């Protein structure tokens, strides 16, 4: 009689207490590139066969099983034995015991996630590429996960304010909390205007307290890059540009235009 084991759309297996493979469903046979379950069992139960590309993953898997009695979301690079191709899989497994607690066998699932994993790696590479391009201009880069409050600052972003790599926590309030009190309300208004969709980008100038207790003017720009199904913002990425010199220059020009340089009194204009 056929069971759910045979018809699962992802790979499924059973092994005995020693790790010998007892059963493999049709999906697992396909994942590993074989034509029959017998062919797969013969290959896997050969001591010379290595499933994981990194051989340490086998001992890590066994340690988790011995420690917790189950493994979930165990992502590894493995071999597709029939072709020798490397693929990425996600495993889950647990111990099956009898009524007295004696171990009967292990069973688990294997999901081929090669396509999604490679797409994720490509996305990460692309993000790193444009983040490096932004930093090459001298700007700092920030990446804010709005719902959780996590915010990741690039090394350059921390350097602008005199901080080392590990001196700023990855939280949105890490720099928000150092914003000048006189600038905070406008910064929040500009940010909320973008988060609510009123403006296409976020743009604000404000002062931030540096590590040495000096104030530095920064131009911050950003954009929401993902929203949930209800339109709520999920992730926002942007930059910090140090504009302190420009601000000081503007202030000097204004003073020279409006005050007498000798007396310090307002001029006729």
Coordinates of C-alpha atoms in Angstrom, one line a residue, residues 1-268:
X1 CA 0.0 0.0 0.0
X2 CA 1.3 3.4 -0.9
X3 CA 1.9 5.9 1.9
X4 CA 2.6 9.6 2.2
X5 CA 6.3 8.8 2.3
X6 CA 6.3 7.8 -1.3
X7 CA 4.2 10.8 -2.5
X8 CA 6.0 13.6 -0.7
X9 CA 7.1 16.3 -3.2
X10 CA 10.4 16.7 -1.4
X11 CA 12.9 14.0 -0.6
X12 CA 12.3 11.7 2.4
X13 CA 14.4 8.9 3.9
X14 CA 14.8 6.6 6.9
X15 CA 18.0 5.3 8.4
X16 CA 18.8 2.8 11.1
X17 CA 20.6 3.8 14.4
X18 CA 24.0 3.3 12.7
X19 CA 23.2 5.7 9.8
X20 CA 22.5 3.0 7.2
X21 CA 20.0 4.2 4.7
X22 CA 16.9 2.0 4.8
X23 CA 14.4 3.8 2.6
X24 CA 14.4 6.7 0.1
X25 CA 11.3 8.0 -1.7
X26 CA 11.0 8.9 -5.4
X27 CA 11.7 12.6 -4.8
X28 CA 15.0 11.9 -3.1
X29 CA 16.0 9.4 -5.8
X30 CA 15.4 12.2 -8.4
X31 CA 17.3 14.8 -6.3
X32 CA 20.4 12.7 -6.2
X33 CA 20.1 11.9 -10.0
X34 CA 19.4 8.2 -9.7
X35 CA 16.8 6.1 -11.5
X36 CA 15.8 3.7 -8.8
X37 CA 15.8 3.5 -5.0
X38 CA 18.0 0.5 -5.0
X39 CA 20.7 2.3 -6.9
X40 CA 20.6 5.2 -4.5
X41 CA 20.7 2.9 -1.4
X42 CA 23.7 1.0 -2.8
X43 CA 25.6 4.3 -3.3
X44 CA 24.8 5.9 0.0
X45 CA 25.6 2.8 2.0
X46 CA 29.0 2.6 0.5
X47 CA 31.4 3.9 3.2
X48 CA 33.5 5.7 0.5
X49 CA 30.5 7.9 -0.5
X50 CA 30.5 11.4 0.9
X51 CA 27.1 13.2 0.9
X52 CA 28.3 16.6 2.0
X53 CA 30.9 18.8 0.1
X54 CA 32.2 19.9 3.5
X55 CA 32.8 16.6 5.4
X56 CA 32.4 18.4 8.8
X57 CA 28.7 18.8 8.1
X58 CA 28.1 15.1 8.7
X59 CA 29.5 15.3 12.3
X60 CA 27.6 18.6 12.9
X61 CA 24.4 16.9 11.8
X62 CA 24.9 13.9 14.0
X63 CA 25.8 16.2 17.0
X64 CA 22.6 18.1 16.6
X65 CA 20.6 14.8 16.4
X66 CA 22.3 13.4 19.5
X67 CA 21.8 16.7 21.4
X68 CA 18.3 17.7 20.4
X69 CA 16.7 14.6 18.9
X70 CA 15.9 16.6 15.7
X71 CA 17.4 18.9 13.1
X72 CA 15.6 21.6 11.2
X73 CA 16.7 24.0 8.4
X74 CA 20.1 22.3 8.0
X75 CA 21.4 23.9 4.8
X76 CA 24.4 22.4 3.1
X77 CA 26.1 22.0 -0.2
X78 CA 26.1 18.3 -1.3
X79 CA 26.9 16.1 -4.3
X80 CA 24.3 14.9 -6.8
X81 CA 26.0 11.5 -7.0
X82 CA 24.8 10.4 -10.4
X83 CA 26.3 13.4 -12.1
X84 CA 28.9 14.7 -9.6
X85 CA 27.1 18.1 -9.7
X86 CA 27.1 20.2 -6.5
X87 CA 23.7 21.2 -5.2
X88 CA 22.3 23.0 -2.2
X89 CA 19.8 21.3 0.1
X90 CA 17.8 22.0 3.2
X91 CA 17.4 19.0 5.6
X92 CA 15.1 18.2 8.5
X93 CA 15.2 15.0 10.6
X94 CA 14.1 13.5 13.9
X95 CA 14.5 10.4 16.0
X96 CA 11.6 7.9 16.0
X97 CA 11.3 5.8 19.3
X98 CA 9.1 3.0 20.5
X99 CA 6.7 3.2 23.4
X100 CA 9.5 2.5 25.8
X101 CA 11.8 5.2 24.4
X102 CA 14.1 2.9 22.5
X103 CA 15.4 4.2 19.2
X104 CA 13.7 2.6 16.2
X105 CA 15.1 4.7 13.3
X106 CA 15.8 8.2 12.0
X107 CA 13.7 9.8 9.4
X108 CA 14.1 13.1 7.6
X109 CA 13.4 15.2 4.5
X110 CA 15.7 16.7 1.9
X111 CA 14.7 19.7 -0.2
X112 CA 16.7 20.9 -3.3
X113 CA 17.1 24.7 -2.8
X114 CA 19.8 25.1 -5.4
X115 CA 18.0 27.7 -7.6
X116 CA 16.8 29.8 -4.7
X117 CA 20.1 29.6 -2.8
X118 CA 22.1 30.7 -5.9
X119 CA 19.6 33.5 -6.6
X120 CA 20.0 34.6 -3.0
X121 CA 23.8 34.6 -3.3
X122 CA 23.6 36.6 -6.6
X123 CA 21.4 39.1 -4.8
X124 CA 23.9 39.4 -2.0
X125 CA 26.8 39.8 -4.4
X126 CA 24.9 42.5 -6.3
X127 CA 24.0 44.3 -3.1
X128 CA 27.7 44.2 -1.9
X129 CA 28.8 45.5 -5.3
X130 CA 26.6 48.6 -5.2
X131 CA 27.3 49.2 -1.6
X132 CA 31.0 49.3 -2.3
X133 CA 30.3 51.6 -5.2
X134 CA 28.4 54.0 -2.9
X135 CA 31.2 53.9 -0.3
X136 CA 33.8 54.7 -3.0
X137 CA 32.3 58.2 -3.1
X138 CA 33.1 58.7 0.6
X139 CA 29.6 58.1 1.7
X140 CA 28.5 55.8 4.5
X141 CA 25.9 53.2 3.8
X142 CA 23.0 52.1 6.1
X143 CA 20.6 49.2 5.7
X144 CA 17.4 49.4 7.9
X145 CA 15.0 46.5 8.5
X146 CA 12.1 48.6 9.7
X147 CA 9.9 46.1 11.4
X148 CA 12.6 44.6 13.6
X149 CA 14.5 47.9 14.2
X150 CA 17.8 46.3 13.0
X151 CA 20.0 48.6 11.1
X152 CA 23.4 47.7 9.6
X153 CA 26.0 50.4 9.1
X154 CA 29.0 50.2 6.8
X155 CA 32.5 50.7 8.1
X156 CA 32.7 54.1 6.4
X157 CA 29.4 55.1 8.0
X158 CA 30.8 54.5 11.5
X159 CA 34.2 56.1 10.6
X160 CA 32.4 59.4 9.7
X161 CA 31.5 59.8 13.4
X162 CA 34.8 58.4 14.7
X163 CA 33.6 55.0 15.7
X164 CA 35.3 51.6 15.1
X165 CA 33.7 48.6 13.6
X166 CA 32.3 47.2 16.8
X167 CA 31.5 50.4 18.6
X168 CA 28.1 51.1 17.1
X169 CA 25.3 48.4 17.6
X170 CA 23.2 47.3 14.7
X171 CA 20.1 49.2 15.8
X172 CA 18.2 52.1 14.2
X173 CA 18.4 54.1 17.5
X174 CA 22.2 53.9 17.5
X175 CA 22.6 57.0 15.4
X176 CA 19.0 58.3 15.8
X177 CA 19.8 58.6 19.5
X178 CA 22.8 60.8 18.7
X179 CA 20.8 63.3 16.5
X180 CA 20.9 66.9 17.7
X181 CA 17.6 67.7 19.6
X182 CA 16.9 70.7 17.4
X183 CA 17.1 68.6 14.3
X184 CA 15.2 65.5 15.5
X185 CA 11.6 66.6 14.7
X186 CA 12.3 67.6 11.1
X187 CA 14.3 64.4 10.5
X188 CA 11.4 62.3 11.7
X189 CA 8.9 64.3 9.6
X190 CA 11.0 63.8 6.5
X191 CA 11.4 60.1 7.2
X192 CA 7.7 59.5 7.9
X193 CA 6.8 61.4 4.7
X194 CA 8.8 58.8 2.7
X195 CA 7.7 55.8 4.7
X196 CA 4.0 56.7 4.1
X197 CA 4.6 57.2 0.4
X198 CA 4.2 61.0 0.3
X199 CA 7.8 61.5 -1.1
X200 CA 9.7 59.3 -3.6
X201 CA 12.9 59.4 -1.5
X202 CA 14.0 60.3 2.0
X203 CA 16.2 63.4 2.2
X204 CA 17.3 65.3 5.4
X205 CA 20.2 67.3 6.8
X206 CA 20.9 67.0 10.5
X207 CA 23.7 67.0 13.1
X208 CA 25.0 63.8 14.8
X209 CA 27.1 63.7 17.9
X210 CA 30.5 62.1 17.2
X211 CA 32.5 59.9 19.5
X212 CA 34.7 62.9 20.5
X213 CA 31.5 64.9 21.4
X214 CA 31.8 67.2 18.4
X215 CA 28.8 67.7 16.2
X216 CA 28.9 66.7 12.5
X217 CA 26.4 67.7 9.8
X218 CA 25.2 64.9 7.6
X219 CA 23.1 64.7 4.6
X220 CA 21.1 61.4 4.7
X221 CA 19.3 60.0 1.7
X222 CA 17.4 56.8 1.4
X223 CA 14.6 54.8 -0.2
X224 CA 12.3 52.0 0.8
X225 CA 13.1 48.9 -1.3
X226 CA 10.5 46.5 0.0
X227 CA 7.0 46.6 1.4
X228 CA 4.6 43.9 2.6
X229 CA 1.3 43.0 1.0
X230 CA -0.4 45.8 3.0
X231 CA 2.1 48.4 1.8
X232 CA 3.9 48.7 5.1
X233 CA 7.7 49.4 4.6
X234 CA 10.0 46.5 5.4
X235 CA 13.4 47.6 4.3
X236 CA 15.1 50.9 3.6
X237 CA 18.6 51.6 2.3
X238 CA 20.5 54.9 2.1
X239 CA 23.6 56.9 2.7
X240 CA 25.2 59.4 5.0
X241 CA 27.3 62.2 3.5
X242 CA 29.5 64.4 5.7
X243 CA 28.5 68.0 4.8
X244 CA 30.1 69.7 7.8
X245 CA 32.6 71.8 5.8
X246 CA 29.8 73.0 3.5
X247 CA 27.6 74.0 6.4
X248 CA 30.4 75.8 8.1
X249 CA 31.2 77.6 4.8
X250 CA 27.6 78.6 4.4
X251 CA 27.5 80.0 7.9
X252 CA 30.7 82.0 7.4
X253 CA 29.4 83.5 4.1
X254 CA 26.1 84.4 5.9
X255 CA 28.0 86.1 8.7
X256 CA 30.2 88.0 6.4
X257 CA 27.2 89.2 4.4
X258 CA 25.2 90.3 7.4
X259 CA 27.7 91.4 10.1
X260 CA 30.5 93.9 10.2
X261 CA 33.8 91.9 10.4
X262 CA 35.4 94.5 12.8
X263 CA 32.5 95.3 15.2
X264 CA 30.5 92.1 14.9
X265 CA 27.4 94.3 14.6
X266 CA 24.8 93.8 11.9
X267 CA 25.6 95.8 8.8
X268 CA 23.2 98.2 7.1

